[in-house]
Amino acid sequence: MDRYSEVINKNQREIVLLKAFPCKWGKCSFCDYILDNSKDEEEINKLNFEVLENVTGKYKVLEVINSGSCFEIPKDTLLKIKEIIKEKKIERLFLESHWVYKNKIQQMRDFFEIPITFKIGVETFDNNFRNVYLNKNAKFETVEELKKYFDSPCIMVGIKGQTKEMIDKDMEIIQDYFEHATINVFINNSSKVKRDEKLVAWFSEKYKFLINNPKIEVLINNTDFGVGD
Ligand code: SF4
């Protein structure tokens, strides 16, 4: 599995995919990537330290992801990231967290002492589809409520059961209300959730202009950031 890469087309940055403790929620109906989680803290830190050795600071921006939330990354790894930030003069960090940790987001911002773009897996702003079908357990009601904690929503498109109207609304919200967002086109995995090819084709045609929007990163494949397998 590739765990270090560089994102070079928009918002240039280095990116590392670290190992972490199990995802606290762990029940999203579309997710099968929590298999990368571990309970062996020593093993997690050892691997993470090796991965972090690749970071050069060349873009002054680093994104740290894991199969879950940054709050599941062990303390020693977080301290190592902080050390690297100082050493390599990194000026911005991208982190991701589930809604359940919303009250700890500020603590993480304070810990790293540099600006953080906090991502969150929103998947869709349709509350029913997100929390009932996708079982996301991200129970915010409004965009304003989400923005109190998070900077950058990750949206999923192309799922069977999702409608064009839902996607249109999601695209409108991310363009109008956020400085940064990521769109993941759903790829079939071992979960019961399935990709809707017709919806993907419709989305790819209608929203191809987003490729030129510097604020919005579109991942056609889930390895498009160069990490994962
Ligand atoms: S929060 Fe993320 S890692 Fe955890 S189950 Fe949901 S999609 Fe998977």
XYZ file of C-alpha atoms and ligand atoms in Angstrom:
237
model
C 0.000 0.000 0.000
C 1.256 3.511 -0.856
C 1.272 5.665 2.258
C 3.110 8.772 1.060
C 2.289 10.897 -1.941
C 2.036 14.443 -3.261
C -1.133 16.146 -4.432
C 0.064 18.294 -7.299
C -2.847 19.676 -9.304
C -4.862 21.676 -6.751
C -3.884 22.826 -3.249
C -0.429 21.320 -3.594
C 0.611 19.325 -0.574
C 2.288 16.224 0.727
C -0.085 13.557 1.995
C 0.433 10.601 4.315
C -1.944 7.735 4.998
C -1.205 6.670 8.569
C -2.313 3.727 10.610
C -4.486 4.298 13.670
C -6.708 2.727 16.300
C -10.140 1.469 15.202
C -12.645 4.035 13.963
C -14.819 4.991 16.947
C -18.017 4.825 14.895
C -17.104 2.028 12.470
C -20.640 1.472 11.170
C -21.048 3.486 7.964
C -22.841 1.202 5.532
C -20.485 1.969 2.617
C -17.183 1.559 4.464
C -14.761 -1.319 4.270
C -11.507 0.538 4.811
C -11.425 0.222 8.601
C -9.520 -3.015 7.933
C -6.381 -0.858 8.018
C -6.953 -0.096 11.714
C -5.001 -1.799 14.490
C -4.959 -2.060 18.273
C -1.195 -2.547 18.501
C 0.071 0.914 19.440
C 3.731 0.021 19.053
C 3.207 -1.404 15.576
C 1.114 1.633 14.561
C 3.737 4.134 15.715
C 6.605 2.206 14.131
C 4.926 2.200 10.721
C 3.786 5.821 11.019
C 7.276 7.051 11.926
C 8.652 5.339 8.818
C 5.968 6.908 6.618
C 6.515 10.357 8.132
C 10.226 10.189 7.286
C 9.211 10.879 3.676
C 7.837 14.329 4.472
C 10.091 17.099 3.132
C 7.920 20.183 3.666
C 8.367 21.143 -0.003
C 4.853 22.639 -0.293
C 4.672 23.838 3.320
C 1.359 21.954 3.504
C 0.798 18.450 4.837
C -2.339 16.316 4.834
C -2.586 13.474 7.335
C -5.269 10.866 6.795
C -6.069 7.529 8.399
C -8.956 5.119 8.037
C -11.050 6.974 10.581
C -10.553 10.257 12.443
C -7.308 12.001 13.396
C -8.366 11.537 17.040
C -7.672 7.811 16.601
C -4.001 8.435 15.763
C -1.790 7.542 18.767
C -0.302 10.366 20.819
C 3.321 9.523 19.922
C 2.511 9.800 16.225
C 0.768 13.145 16.792
C 3.840 14.413 18.641
C 6.045 13.221 15.777
C 3.851 15.104 13.276
C 4.177 18.229 15.416
C 7.965 17.825 15.483
C 8.049 17.476 11.682
C 5.842 20.554 11.254
C 8.417 22.591 13.188
C 11.436 20.982 11.551
C 10.155 21.259 7.963
C 8.477 24.630 8.461
C 5.048 23.384 7.493
C 2.458 26.160 7.579
C -0.859 24.349 7.085
C -2.227 20.960 7.967
C -5.183 19.066 6.522
C -6.834 16.670 8.980
C -10.097 14.734 8.944
C -12.557 13.791 11.634
C -15.980 12.291 12.137
C -18.773 14.455 13.581
C -18.636 12.537 16.916
C -15.404 14.373 17.779
C -16.776 17.846 17.027
C -16.179 19.046 20.576
C -12.490 18.083 20.393
C -11.711 19.861 17.122
C -10.520 23.037 18.829
C -8.176 21.014 21.071
C -6.509 19.586 17.974
C -6.225 23.053 16.426
C -4.579 24.284 19.655
C -2.231 21.291 19.799
C -0.722 21.835 16.340
C -0.521 25.653 16.561
C -0.762 26.136 12.790
C -3.876 26.637 10.633
C -5.748 23.403 10.015
C -8.218 22.662 7.226
C -10.519 20.256 9.023
C -12.266 17.845 6.669
C -15.352 15.847 7.543
C -17.038 12.968 5.742
C -20.429 14.535 5.117
C -21.172 12.308 2.090
C -24.397 14.280 1.439
C -26.256 17.165 3.016
C -29.465 15.156 2.634
C -29.876 14.312 6.338
C -32.015 11.249 5.735
C -29.780 9.633 3.101
C -26.681 10.393 5.149
C -27.873 9.140 8.507
C -30.374 6.446 7.587
C -29.121 4.777 4.398
C -25.409 5.514 4.798
C -25.641 5.200 8.598
C -23.098 7.999 8.974
C -24.165 9.158 12.444
C -23.313 12.758 11.559
C -26.387 14.401 12.971
C -25.973 18.068 12.209
C -29.029 19.806 10.808
C -27.651 22.799 8.946
C -24.603 23.978 7.027
C -24.068 26.667 9.671
C -23.923 24.055 12.425
C -21.316 22.061 10.491
C -19.235 25.166 9.789
C -18.938 25.934 13.493
C -16.439 23.064 13.685
C -15.331 21.976 10.204
C -13.875 23.687 7.131
C -14.126 21.205 4.310
C -16.836 18.614 3.581
C -16.134 15.378 1.698
C -19.079 14.456 -0.509
C -19.824 11.083 -2.081
C -21.583 10.821 -5.431
C -22.818 7.944 -7.576
C -24.492 5.703 -5.005
C -27.571 3.640 -5.876
C -30.528 5.295 -4.135
C -29.007 8.784 -4.357
C -30.932 11.169 -6.635
C -29.814 13.847 -9.088
C -31.650 16.414 -6.947
C -29.621 15.422 -3.873
C -26.385 15.755 -5.816
C -27.411 19.112 -7.335
C -28.125 20.427 -3.853
C -24.800 19.109 -2.510
C -22.890 20.709 -5.387
C -24.645 24.009 -4.776
C -23.798 23.952 -1.066
C -20.120 23.124 -1.462
C -19.626 25.809 -4.100
C -21.543 28.494 -2.219
C -20.589 27.937 1.396
C -17.115 26.374 1.624
C -13.574 27.408 0.804
C -12.597 23.797 0.194
C -14.392 20.527 -0.516
C -13.678 17.058 -1.863
C -15.960 14.963 -4.042
C -15.438 11.204 -4.037
C -17.073 9.269 -6.846
C -18.180 6.046 -5.187
C -16.262 2.894 -6.128
C -17.786 -0.505 -5.374
C -16.158 -2.272 -2.440
C -17.086 -5.200 -0.226
C -19.979 -3.300 1.458
C -23.615 -3.677 0.427
C -23.731 -0.147 -0.992
C -23.515 -0.117 -4.788
C -22.362 2.336 -7.410
C -24.923 3.731 -9.862
C -23.135 3.932 -13.227
C -25.851 6.046 -14.855
C -25.680 8.566 -12.038
C -21.876 8.671 -12.287
C -22.088 9.303 -16.061
C -24.676 12.069 -15.526
C -22.544 13.671 -12.779
C -19.306 13.468 -14.794
C -20.930 15.288 -17.705
C -22.927 17.879 -15.773
C -20.202 18.776 -13.303
C -17.066 18.463 -15.426
C -16.562 22.227 -15.012
C -15.654 21.598 -11.348
C -12.303 20.296 -12.559
C -11.370 23.944 -13.078
C -12.568 25.060 -9.648
C -9.469 25.415 -7.424
C -11.529 24.965 -4.243
C -13.005 21.608 -5.196
C -11.050 18.392 -5.553
C -12.767 15.613 -7.465
C -11.558 12.056 -6.874
C -12.760 9.780 -9.640
C -10.845 6.895 -8.055
C -10.333 6.623 -4.313
C -6.569 6.386 -4.865
C -6.385 9.669 -6.832
C -4.467 11.369 -4.025
C -1.768 8.727 -4.615
C -2.242 6.889 -1.312
C -4.132 3.686 -0.500
C -4.585 0.577 -2.578
S -16.374 7.118 10.030
Fe -15.071 6.739 8.240
S -13.744 5.002 8.816
Fe -15.429 5.097 10.311
S -16.949 3.646 9.499
Fe -17.504 5.681 8.736
S -16.476 5.879 6.729
Fe -15.555 4.122 7.833
